[in-house]
PDB file of C-alpha atoms in Angstrom:
ATOM      1  CA  MET A 134      87.136  77.929 121.734  1.00 51.00           C
ATOM      2  CA  SER A 135      84.672  80.176 123.454  1.00 71.00           C
ATOM      3  CA  ILE A 136      80.688  79.096 122.864  1.00 78.00           C
ATOM      4  CA  ARG A 137      80.495  82.511 121.186  1.00 76.00           C
ATOM      5  CA  LEU A 138      82.351  81.759 118.447  1.00 77.00           C
ATOM      6  CA  LEU A 139      81.408  78.831 118.352  1.00 83.00           C
ATOM      7  CA  LEU A 140      78.052  80.034 117.516  1.00 85.00           C
ATOM      8  CA  TYR A 141      79.428  82.988 114.428  1.00 84.00           C
ATOM      9  CA  LEU A 142      81.066  80.499 113.517  1.00 84.00           C
ATOM     10  CA  GLY A 143      77.533  77.916 113.429  1.00 89.00           C
ATOM     11  CA  ILE A 144      75.804  80.799 112.066  1.00 89.00           C
ATOM     12  CA  LEU A 145      78.317  81.703 109.283  1.00 86.00           C
ATOM     13  CA  ILE A 146      78.297  78.876 107.816  1.00 89.00           C
ATOM     14  CA  ILE A 147      74.505  77.929 107.894  1.00 90.00           C
ATOM     15  CA  GLY A 148      74.517  81.509 106.016  1.00 87.00           C
ATOM     16  CA  GLY A 149      77.677  80.034 103.338  1.00 87.00           C
ATOM     17  CA  PHE A 150      75.479  76.788 102.804  1.00 88.00           C
ATOM     18  CA  PHE A 151      71.972  78.906 102.112  1.00 85.00           C
ATOM     19  CA  GLY A 152      74.127  81.474  99.438  1.00 84.00           C
ATOM     20  CA  TYR A 153      75.988  78.400  97.705  1.00 83.00           C
ATOM     21  CA  LYS A 154      72.779  76.287  97.436  1.00 81.00           C
ATOM     22  CA  GLY A 155      71.323  79.350  96.234  1.00 76.00           C
ATOM     23  CA  TYR A 156      68.164  78.404  98.070  1.00 69.00           C
ATOM     24  CA  GLY A 157      64.024  81.232  97.113  1.00 62.00           C
ATOM     25  CA  GLY A 158      66.247  82.288  94.404  1.00 65.00           C
ATOM     26  CA  LYS A 159      66.717  85.939  92.393  1.00 68.00           C
ATOM     27  CA  LYS A 160      63.520  87.728  93.425  1.00 69.00           C
ATOM     28  CA  LEU A 161      63.819  86.741  97.490  1.00 69.00           C
ATOM     29  CA  GLU A 162      67.740  87.685  96.778  1.00 70.00           C
ATOM     30  CA  SER A 163      66.569  90.893  96.185  1.00 74.00           C
ATOM     31  CA  LYS A 164      64.597  90.915  99.086  1.00 76.00           C
ATOM     32  CA  LEU A 165      66.725  89.590 101.158  1.00 74.00           C
ATOM     33  CA  GLY A 166      69.440  92.396 100.063  1.00 76.00           C
ATOM     34  CA  THR A 167      66.804  95.261 101.863  1.00 82.00           C
ATOM     35  CA  ILE A 168      65.991  93.821 104.220  1.00 80.00           C
ATOM     36  CA  GLN A 169      69.759  92.927 105.363  1.00 79.00           C
ATOM     37  CA  THR A 170      70.794  96.569 104.210  1.00 83.00           C
ATOM     38  CA  VAL A 171      67.981  97.975 107.044  1.00 85.00           C
ATOM     39  CA  CYS A 172      69.236  95.527 109.876  1.00 84.00           C
ATOM     40  CA  LEU A 173      72.706  96.568 108.987  1.00 84.00           C
ATOM     41  CA  LEU A 174      71.302 100.086 109.006  1.00 87.00           C
ATOM     42  CA  LEU A 175      69.155  99.956 112.474  1.00 88.00           C
ATOM     43  CA  LEU A 176      73.055  97.799 114.002  1.00 86.00           C
ATOM     44  CA  LEU A 177      75.144 100.439 112.643  1.00 87.00           C
ATOM     45  CA  PHE A 178      72.214 103.271 114.456  1.00 90.00           C
ATOM     46  CA  ILE A 179      72.082 101.344 117.993  1.00 87.00           C
ATOM     47  CA  MET A 180      76.300 100.976 117.807  1.00 86.00           C
ATOM     48  CA  GLY A 181      75.904 104.345 117.296  1.00 87.00           C
ATOM     49  CA  LEU A 182      73.442 105.552 120.193  1.00 86.00           C
ATOM     50  CA  LYS A 183      76.203 103.477 122.496  1.00 84.00           C
ATOM     51  CA  MET A 184      78.891 105.259 121.674  1.00 85.00           C
ATOM     52  CA  GLY A 185      76.770 108.476 122.000  1.00 86.00           C
ATOM     53  CA  LEU A 186      75.936 107.448 125.469  1.00 85.00           C
ATOM     54  CA  ASP A 187      79.402 107.353 126.895  1.00 81.00           C
ATOM     55  CA  GLU A 188      80.998 109.321 127.849  1.00 81.00           C
ATOM     56  CA  LYS A 189      84.209 108.051 127.538  1.00 80.00           C
ATOM     57  CA  VAL A 190      83.621 108.034 123.888  1.00 82.00           C
ATOM     58  CA  ILE A 191      82.156 111.276 123.591  1.00 83.00           C
ATOM     59  CA  SER A 192      85.682 113.297 125.642  1.00 83.00           C
ATOM     60  CA  SER A 193      88.506 110.735 124.404  1.00 84.00           C
ATOM     61  CA  PHE A 194      87.179 111.516 120.331  1.00 84.00           C
ATOM     62  CA  PHE A 195      90.198 112.961 119.063  1.00 89.00           C
ATOM     63  CA  GLU A 196      92.388 110.573 120.653  1.00 91.00           C
ATOM     64  CA  LEU A 197      90.569 108.005 119.270  1.00 92.00           C
ATOM     65  CA  GLY A 198      90.368 109.824 115.895  1.00 92.00           C
ATOM     66  CA  PHE A 199      94.595 109.632 116.001  1.00 95.00           C
ATOM     67  CA  GLN A 200      94.443 106.669 117.284  1.00 95.00           C
ATOM     68  CA  ALA A 201      92.367 105.382 114.261  1.00 95.00           C
ATOM     69  CA  ILE A 202      94.645 107.153 111.661  1.00 95.00           C
ATOM     70  CA  VAL A 203      97.608 105.875 112.847  1.00 96.00           C
ATOM     71  CA  ILE A 204      96.393 102.076 113.441  1.00 96.00           C
ATOM     72  CA  SER A 205      95.180 102.219 109.815  1.00 96.00           C
ATOM     73  CA  ILE A 206      98.575 103.426 108.163  1.00 96.00           C
ATOM     74  CA  PHE A 207     100.372 100.433 110.132  1.00 97.00           C
ATOM     75  CA  THR A 208      97.292  98.000 108.778  1.00 97.00           C
ATOM     76  CA  ILE A 209      98.589  99.492 105.278  1.00 97.00           C
ATOM     77  CA  THR A 210     101.807  99.816 105.912  1.00 97.00           C
ATOM     78  CA  PHE A 211     102.715  96.337 106.631  1.00 97.00           C
ATOM     79  CA  SER A 212      99.625  94.247 105.011  1.00 97.00           C
ATOM     80  CA  VAL A 213     101.944  95.578 101.452  1.00 97.00           C
ATOM     81  CA  ILE A 214     105.697  95.160 102.994  1.00 96.00           C
ATOM     82  CA  LEU A 215     104.397  91.481 103.520  1.00 96.00           C
ATOM     83  CA  VAL A 216     102.628  91.400 100.101  1.00 96.00           C
ATOM     84  CA  LYS A 217     105.120  92.376  98.267  1.00 95.00           C
ATOM     85  CA  LEU A 218     107.872  90.252 100.012  1.00 94.00           C
ATOM     86  CA  VAL A 219     105.959  86.731  98.310  1.00 92.00           C
ATOM     87  CA  LYS A 220     104.861  88.349  95.075  1.00 89.00           C
ATOM     88  CA  GLY A 221     107.647  86.715  93.395  1.00 86.00           C
ATOM     89  CA  PHE A 222     106.449  82.875  94.235  1.00 84.00           C
ATOM     90  CA  VAL A 223     102.861  84.095  93.899  1.00 82.00           C
ATOM     91  CA  LEU A 224     104.213  86.116  90.250  1.00 79.00           C
ATOM     92  CA  LYS A 225     105.681  83.230  89.008  1.00 75.00           C
ATOM     93  CA  ASN A 226     103.087  80.343  89.564  1.00 58.00           C
ATOM     94  CA  ILE A 227     100.970  82.609  87.980  1.00 61.00           C
ATOM     95  CA  GLN A 228     102.975  83.208  84.529  1.00 59.00           C
ATOM     96  CA  GLN A 229     103.410  78.918  84.611  1.00 56.00           C
ATOM     97  CA  GLY A 230     100.144  78.259  84.441  1.00 52.00           C
ATOM     98  CA  GLU A 231      99.642  80.358  81.886  1.00 53.00           C
ATOM     99  CA  GLN A 232     102.504  78.767  79.747  1.00 51.00           C
ATOM    100  CA  ASN A 233     101.288  75.460  80.895  1.00 50.00           C
ATOM    101  CA  ASP A 234      97.781  77.100  79.230  1.00 50.00           C
ATOM    102  CA  GLU A 235      98.947  78.123  76.272  1.00 45.00           C
ATOM    103  CA  LEU A 236     101.306  74.039  76.093  1.00 42.00           C
TER     104      LEU A 236
ATOM    105  CA  MET B  45      76.138 103.569 100.277  1.00 60.00           C
ATOM    106  CA  SER B  46      79.236 103.773 102.580  1.00 69.00           C
ATOM    107  CA  PHE B  47      77.606 107.549 102.980  1.00 79.00           C
ATOM    108  CA  LYS B  48      74.207 106.097 104.337  1.00 82.00           C
ATOM    109  CA  ILE B  49      76.878 103.740 106.866  1.00 83.00           C
ATOM    110  CA  ILE B  50      78.684 106.902 107.929  1.00 84.00           C
ATOM    111  CA  LEU B  51      75.541 108.681 108.668  1.00 87.00           C
ATOM    112  CA  ALA B  52      73.866 106.380 109.939  1.00 87.00           C
ATOM    113  CA  VAL B  53      76.474 105.660 112.991  1.00 86.00           C
ATOM    114  CA  VAL B  54      77.209 109.461 113.275  1.00 88.00           C
ATOM    115  CA  ALA B  55      72.569 109.689 113.708  1.00 90.00           C
ATOM    116  CA  GLY B  56      72.402 107.685 116.563  1.00 88.00           C
ATOM    117  CA  ILE B  57      76.323 109.280 117.790  1.00 88.00           C
ATOM    118  CA  GLY B  58      73.430 112.092 118.194  1.00 89.00           C
ATOM    119  CA  VAL B  59      70.849 110.333 119.845  1.00 89.00           C
ATOM    120  CA  GLY B  60      72.772 108.848 122.211  1.00 86.00           C
ATOM    121  CA  TYR B  61      74.128 112.034 123.107  1.00 84.00           C
ATOM    122  CA  PHE B  62      71.416 114.389 123.201  1.00 85.00           C
ATOM    123  CA  VAL B  63      68.186 112.641 123.522  1.00 82.00           C
ATOM    124  CA  LEU B  64      68.830 109.342 125.209  1.00 78.00           C
ATOM    125  CA  PRO B  65      68.966 109.146 129.170  1.00 77.00           C
ATOM    126  CA  SER B  66      71.533 105.969 129.993  1.00 72.00           C
ATOM    127  CA  GLU B  67      69.379 103.884 131.023  1.00 74.00           C
ATOM    128  CA  ILE B  68      68.653 102.861 128.274  1.00 76.00           C
ATOM    129  CA  LEU B  69      72.587 101.442 127.499  1.00 74.00           C
ATOM    130  CA  GLN B  70      71.371  98.266 128.998  1.00 75.00           C
ATOM    131  CA  TYR B  71      68.789  97.392 125.882  1.00 80.00           C
ATOM    132  CA  THR B  72      71.688  98.309 123.387  1.00 80.00           C
ATOM    133  CA  ASP B  73      73.994  94.879 123.545  1.00 80.00           C
ATOM    134  CA  TYR B  74      70.806  92.478 123.711  1.00 82.00           C
ATOM    135  CA  ILE B  75      69.892  94.338 120.292  1.00 83.00           C
ATOM    136  CA  LEU B  76      72.927  93.870 119.359  1.00 84.00           C
ATOM    137  CA  ASP B  77      74.118  90.430 119.741  1.00 84.00           C
ATOM    138  CA  ILE B  78      70.580  89.783 118.292  1.00 86.00           C
ATOM    139  CA  GLY B  79      71.842  92.164 115.355  1.00 85.00           C
ATOM    140  CA  LEU B  80      75.082  90.572 115.107  1.00 85.00           C
ATOM    141  CA  CYS B  81      73.425  86.802 114.385  1.00 87.00           C
ATOM    142  CA  LEU B  82      70.830  87.627 111.936  1.00 86.00           C
ATOM    143  CA  LEU B  83      73.714  90.506 110.180  1.00 84.00           C
ATOM    144  CA  LEU B  84      76.379  87.420 110.170  1.00 86.00           C
ATOM    145  CA  PHE B  85      73.792  85.023 108.496  1.00 88.00           C
ATOM    146  CA  PHE B  86      73.722  87.385 105.186  1.00 84.00           C
ATOM    147  CA  VAL B  87      77.671  87.971 105.290  1.00 82.00           C
ATOM    148  CA  GLY B  88      77.208  84.026 105.631  1.00 86.00           C
ATOM    149  CA  ILE B  89      74.835  84.078 102.137  1.00 85.00           C
ATOM    150  CA  ASP B  90      76.985  86.343 100.035  1.00 80.00           C
ATOM    151  CA  ILE B  91      80.121  84.450 100.505  1.00 81.00           C
ATOM    152  CA  GLY B  92      79.025  81.483  99.700  1.00 83.00           C
ATOM    153  CA  LYS B  93      77.559  82.759  96.895  1.00 81.00           C
ATOM    154  CA  ASN B  94      81.412  84.090  95.933  1.00 78.00           C
ATOM    155  CA  LYS B  95      81.106  79.980  94.515  1.00 76.00           C
ATOM    156  CA  ASP B  96      83.199  80.310  91.487  1.00 79.00           C
ATOM    157  CA  VAL B  97      86.028  81.143  93.634  1.00 80.00           C
ATOM    158  CA  PHE B  98      87.264  77.622  94.546  1.00 79.00           C
ATOM    159  CA  ASP B  99      87.500  77.354  90.995  1.00 81.00           C
ATOM    160  CA  LYS B 100      89.393  80.485  90.266  1.00 81.00           C
ATOM    161  CA  ILE B 101      91.849  79.386  93.382  1.00 83.00           C
ATOM    162  CA  LYS B 102      92.508  76.015  91.289  1.00 80.00           C
ATOM    163  CA  LYS B 103      93.077  77.771  88.249  1.00 81.00           C
ATOM    164  CA  ILE B 104      96.201  80.425  89.633  1.00 82.00           C
ATOM    165  CA  GLY B 105      96.847  77.818  91.677  1.00 82.00           C
ATOM    166  CA  PHE B 106      97.025  77.655  95.458  1.00 85.00           C
ATOM    167  CA  ARG B 107     100.374  80.880  96.031  1.00 88.00           C
ATOM    168  CA  VAL B 108      97.864  82.789  94.942  1.00 91.00           C
ATOM    169  CA  LEU B 109      96.442  82.289  99.112  1.00 92.00           C
ATOM    170  CA  LEU B 110      99.248  83.821  99.697  1.00 94.00           C
ATOM    171  CA  VAL B 111      98.515  87.285  99.169  1.00 95.00           C
ATOM    172  CA  PRO B 112      95.606  87.547 101.045  1.00 96.00           C
ATOM    173  CA  VAL B 113      97.550  85.658 104.284  1.00 96.00           C
ATOM    174  CA  MET B 114     100.251  88.206 104.068  1.00 97.00           C
ATOM    175  CA  ILE B 115      97.665  91.016 103.330  1.00 97.00           C
ATOM    176  CA  ILE B 116      95.571  89.761 107.155  1.00 97.00           C
ATOM    177  CA  ILE B 117      98.923  88.412 108.527  1.00 97.00           C
ATOM    178  CA  GLY B 118     100.639  92.210 107.787  1.00 97.00           C
ATOM    179  CA  SER B 119      97.382  93.345 109.565  1.00 97.00           C
ATOM    180  CA  VAL B 120      97.151  92.570 112.739  1.00 97.00           C
ATOM    181  CA  PHE B 121     101.025  92.861 112.941  1.00 97.00           C
ATOM    182  CA  GLY B 122     100.696  96.767 112.110  1.00 97.00           C
ATOM    183  CA  SER B 123      98.527  96.952 114.161  1.00 97.00           C
ATOM    184  CA  ILE B 124      99.516  95.814 117.134  1.00 97.00           C
ATOM    185  CA  VAL B 125     103.127  97.185 116.382  1.00 97.00           C
ATOM    186  CA  ALA B 126     100.629 100.507 116.310  1.00 97.00           C
ATOM    187  CA  GLY B 127      99.422  99.771 119.227  1.00 96.00           C
ATOM    188  CA  LEU B 128     102.524  99.041 121.135  1.00 96.00           C
ATOM    189  CA  ILE B 129     103.224 103.418 120.297  1.00 96.00           C
ATOM    190  CA  LEU B 130      99.778 104.132 121.244  1.00 95.00           C
ATOM    191  CA  GLY B 131      99.897 102.048 124.455  1.00 94.00           C
ATOM    192  CA  ILE B 132      96.640  99.550 123.845  1.00 95.00           C
ATOM    193  CA  PRO B 133      96.434  96.805 124.996  1.00 95.00           C
ATOM    194  CA  MET B 134      97.317  93.733 122.463  1.00 95.00           C
ATOM    195  CA  ASN B 135      94.629  92.122 121.845  1.00 94.00           C
ATOM    196  CA  GLU B 136      92.645  95.063 121.416  1.00 95.00           C
ATOM    197  CA  ALA B 137      94.729  96.991 118.691  1.00 96.00           C
ATOM    198  CA  GLY B 138      95.388  93.078 117.250  1.00 96.00           C
ATOM    199  CA  ALA B 139      91.266  93.664 116.984  1.00 96.00           C
ATOM    200  CA  VAL B 140      91.384  96.558 115.836  1.00 96.00           C
ATOM    201  CA  GLY B 141      93.563  95.484 113.305  1.00 96.00           C
ATOM    202  CA  ALA B 142      91.580  91.987 111.887  1.00 96.00           C
ATOM    203  CA  GLY B 143      88.700  94.373 110.853  1.00 95.00           C
ATOM    204  CA  LEU B 144      90.964  94.704 107.618  1.00 95.00           C
ATOM    205  CA  GLY B 145      88.327  97.899 106.639  1.00 92.00           C
ATOM    206  CA  TRP B 146      85.234  96.433 107.228  1.00 91.00           C
ATOM    207  CA  TYR B 147      84.077  99.344 109.837  1.00 88.00           C
ATOM    208  CA  SER B 148      80.398  97.697 110.087  1.00 87.00           C
ATOM    209  CA  LEU B 149      81.337  94.063 110.874  1.00 89.00           C
ATOM    210  CA  SER B 150      84.286  94.196 112.517  1.00 91.00           C
ATOM    211  CA  SER B 151      83.436  97.944 115.292  1.00 90.00           C
ATOM    212  CA  MET B 152      79.227  96.013 115.490  1.00 88.00           C
ATOM    213  CA  MET B 153      81.414  92.645 117.072  1.00 89.00           C
ATOM    214  CA  LEU B 154      83.406  94.928 119.136  1.00 92.00           C
ATOM    215  CA  ALA B 155      81.058  96.773 120.391  1.00 88.00           C
ATOM    216  CA  THR B 156      79.391  94.637 123.349  1.00 84.00           C
ATOM    217  CA  TYR B 157      83.556  94.585 124.210  1.00 88.00           C
ATOM    218  CA  SER B 158      83.673  97.879 124.767  1.00 89.00           C
ATOM    219  CA  SER B 159      82.296 101.436 122.855  1.00 87.00           C
ATOM    220  CA  LYS B 160      85.465 102.742 123.197  1.00 90.00           C
ATOM    221  CA  LEU B 161      87.413 100.135 121.397  1.00 93.00           C
ATOM    222  CA  SER B 162      84.260  99.732 118.432  1.00 92.00           C
ATOM    223  CA  ALA B 163      84.251 103.278 117.548  1.00 92.00           C
ATOM    224  CA  LEU B 164      88.004 103.150 117.392  1.00 95.00           C
ATOM    225  CA  ALA B 165      87.564  99.785 115.079  1.00 95.00           C
ATOM    226  CA  PHE B 166      85.074 102.124 112.988  1.00 91.00           C
ATOM    227  CA  ILE B 167      87.104 105.036 112.234  1.00 92.00           C
ATOM    228  CA  SER B 168      90.472 103.511 112.233  1.00 95.00           C
ATOM    229  CA  ASN B 169      88.639 101.033 109.351  1.00 92.00           C
ATOM    230  CA  VAL B 170      86.715 103.440 107.794  1.00 90.00           C
ATOM    231  CA  ALA B 171      90.528 105.448 106.883  1.00 91.00           C
ATOM    232  CA  ARG B 172      91.739 102.489 106.091  1.00 92.00           C
ATOM    233  CA  GLU B 173      89.685 102.836 102.825  1.00 90.00           C
ATOM    234  CA  ILE B 174      89.431 106.433 102.440  1.00 89.00           C
ATOM    235  CA  ILE B 175      93.674 105.751 102.493  1.00 92.00           C
ATOM    236  CA  ALA B 176      93.370 102.742 100.408  1.00 92.00           C
ATOM    237  CA  LEU B 177      90.949 104.790  97.997  1.00 91.00           C
ATOM    238  CA  LEU B 178      93.568 107.428  97.878  1.00 92.00           C
ATOM    239  CA  THR B 179      96.837 104.767  97.185  1.00 93.00           C
ATOM    240  CA  ILE B 180      96.217 102.011  95.788  1.00 94.00           C
ATOM    241  CA  PRO B 181      96.592 104.160  91.885  1.00 94.00           C
ATOM    242  CA  ILE B 182     100.190 105.375  93.922  1.00 94.00           C
ATOM    243  CA  ILE B 183     101.472 102.437  94.999  1.00 95.00           C
ATOM    244  CA  ALA B 184     100.064 100.074  91.370  1.00 94.00           C
ATOM    245  CA  LYS B 185     102.568 102.904  88.805  1.00 93.00           C
ATOM    246  CA  TYR B 186     104.686 103.244  92.007  1.00 95.00           C
ATOM    247  CA  ILE B 187     105.127 100.000  94.258  1.00 94.00           C
ATOM    248  CA  GLY B 188     102.673  96.804  92.420  1.00 92.00           C
ATOM    249  CA  ASP B 189     100.769  96.015  90.862  1.00 93.00           C
ATOM    250  CA  ILE B 190      99.514  92.617  93.750  1.00 94.00           C
ATOM    251  CA  GLU B 191     100.042  94.982  96.148  1.00 95.00           C
ATOM    252  CA  SER B 192      97.933  97.513  95.747  1.00 96.00           C
ATOM    253  CA  ILE B 193      95.292  94.870  96.030  1.00 96.00           C
ATOM    254  CA  ALA B 194      96.984  94.627 100.094  1.00 96.00           C
ATOM    255  CA  PRO B 195      95.470  97.854 101.572  1.00 96.00           C
ATOM    256  CA  ALA B 196      92.381  97.684  99.796  1.00 94.00           C
ATOM    257  CA  ALA B 197      92.281  94.601 101.328  1.00 93.00           C
ATOM    258  CA  ALA B 198      88.813  93.445 102.460  1.00 92.00           C
ATOM    259  CA  THR B 199      87.098  95.940 100.577  1.00 90.00           C
ATOM    260  CA  SER B 200      88.999  94.260  97.324  1.00 92.00           C
ATOM    261  CA  MET B 201      86.217  92.275  96.041  1.00 88.00           C
ATOM    262  CA  ASP B 202      83.452  94.505  96.158  1.00 85.00           C
ATOM    263  CA  THR B 203      83.961  98.996  96.939  1.00 85.00           C
ATOM    264  CA  SER B 204      87.843  98.824  95.833  1.00 89.00           C
ATOM    265  CA  LEU B 205      87.793  96.354  93.534  1.00 91.00           C
ATOM    266  CA  PRO B 206      86.890  99.098  90.221  1.00 88.00           C
ATOM    267  CA  LEU B 207      89.625 100.906  91.216  1.00 91.00           C
ATOM    268  CA  ILE B 208      92.358  98.053  91.758  1.00 93.00           C
ATOM    269  CA  ALA B 209      90.951  96.701  88.139  1.00 92.00           C
ATOM    270  CA  LYS B 210      91.107 100.436  86.667  1.00 90.00           C
ATOM    271  CA  SER B 211      94.383 101.044  88.362  1.00 92.00           C
ATOM    272  CA  THR B 212      96.300  97.418  86.850  1.00 92.00           C
ATOM    273  CA  ASN B 213      95.266  94.522  85.406  1.00 90.00           C
ATOM    274  CA  PRO B 214      92.357  91.806  84.432  1.00 88.00           C
ATOM    275  CA  HIS B 215      94.901  89.271  86.303  1.00 87.00           C
ATOM    276  CA  THR B 216      95.592  90.954  89.678  1.00 91.00           C
ATOM    277  CA  ALA B 217      92.052  92.081  89.320  1.00 91.00           C
ATOM    278  CA  ILE B 218      91.108  88.432  89.488  1.00 90.00           C
ATOM    279  CA  ILE B 219      93.504  87.913  92.553  1.00 92.00           C
ATOM    280  CA  ALA B 220      92.371  90.814  94.461  1.00 93.00           C
ATOM    281  CA  PHE B 221      88.577  89.745  94.184  1.00 91.00           C
ATOM    282  CA  ILE B 222      89.734  85.886  95.897  1.00 90.00           C
ATOM    283  CA  SER B 223      92.169  88.439  98.174  1.00 93.00           C
ATOM    284  CA  GLY B 224      88.527  90.214  99.135  1.00 92.00           C
ATOM    285  CA  VAL B 225      87.150  87.081  99.662  1.00 90.00           C
ATOM    286  CA  ILE B 226      89.805  84.591 101.828  1.00 92.00           C
ATOM    287  CA  VAL B 227      90.069  88.154 104.030  1.00 94.00           C
ATOM    288  CA  SER B 228      86.508  89.135 104.370  1.00 91.00           C
ATOM    289  CA  THR B 229      85.632  85.577 104.855  1.00 89.00           C
ATOM    290  CA  SER B 230      88.311  86.058 108.148  1.00 92.00           C
ATOM    291  CA  VAL B 231      87.456  88.820 110.065  1.00 93.00           C
ATOM    292  CA  PRO B 232      84.295  87.719 111.447  1.00 91.00           C
ATOM    293  CA  ILE B 233      86.757  84.246 113.056  1.00 91.00           C
ATOM    294  CA  LEU B 234      89.519  86.479 113.703  1.00 94.00           C
ATOM    295  CA  VAL B 235      88.011  89.644 115.335  1.00 94.00           C
ATOM    296  CA  SER B 236      86.165  87.326 117.663  1.00 90.00           C
ATOM    297  CA  VAL B 237      89.011  85.050 118.676  1.00 92.00           C
ATOM    298  CA  ILE B 238      92.054  87.727 118.472  1.00 94.00           C
ATOM    299  CA  ILE B 239      89.723  89.966 121.058  1.00 93.00           C
ATOM    300  CA  LYS B 240      89.611  87.436 123.736  1.00 89.00           C
ATOM    301  CA  LEU B 241      93.347  86.676 123.595  1.00 85.00           C
TER     302      LEU B 241
END
């Protein structure tokens, strides 16, 4: 595992702990939401800057668009098929659980 | 929110292409790296807040976890197959698929790797969300309730949840929410692991 992955995991876990414990209360939570939105939009703007500065992205924009749509169609199709394969197994358990609840 | 996100990226592309000199490029990676850490912290808080998910999983049964697992495997495998057809390296195509519809996070995580791949992740995952919103009612009607959660992937805990709830039943909506939380949690881990392969 790379250091970067460990760092990401560590930050996620620390954030998760804060969220789980509910530190800061509702007031901070609403402020945090605004900070989060501003940060996200600013970062996305910078990410866009990087794309705009890269000739390769601009020159192959339509090619990227086509590839993106093919990838998204394949991801959706395969995930629907795999969920369909396990559906019976998952639902059987839920129906049994419901019956047990009734008992 | 989705519109603002797309607008921020498009504005960035426009300013980057027409206004700024390319020397600025060397500084963007530092800002993105620091920003990504901040963003992951916020993501952690959001995931941590959903503490009742564990109780819901216990109540419904652990087999329900197969739904997000299959969505993840199907998405990554599907994107690798698409990558083979399109001539994209397996790790790059797999990382795009591992975005699981979370276009802001996945494209940001890949931005320091390559801006071309970051753009591909962004467009592909935006397309996934749009296709999901269009197909969820159709899949729910003609294929099945649980299957309609699959196109939504990470968005089944927030943006797609109302549509899934409307197109299916309360039981499926709970499964969709649980699945969305698990899938979302896996995005930052999977994207950074798969791109390194």
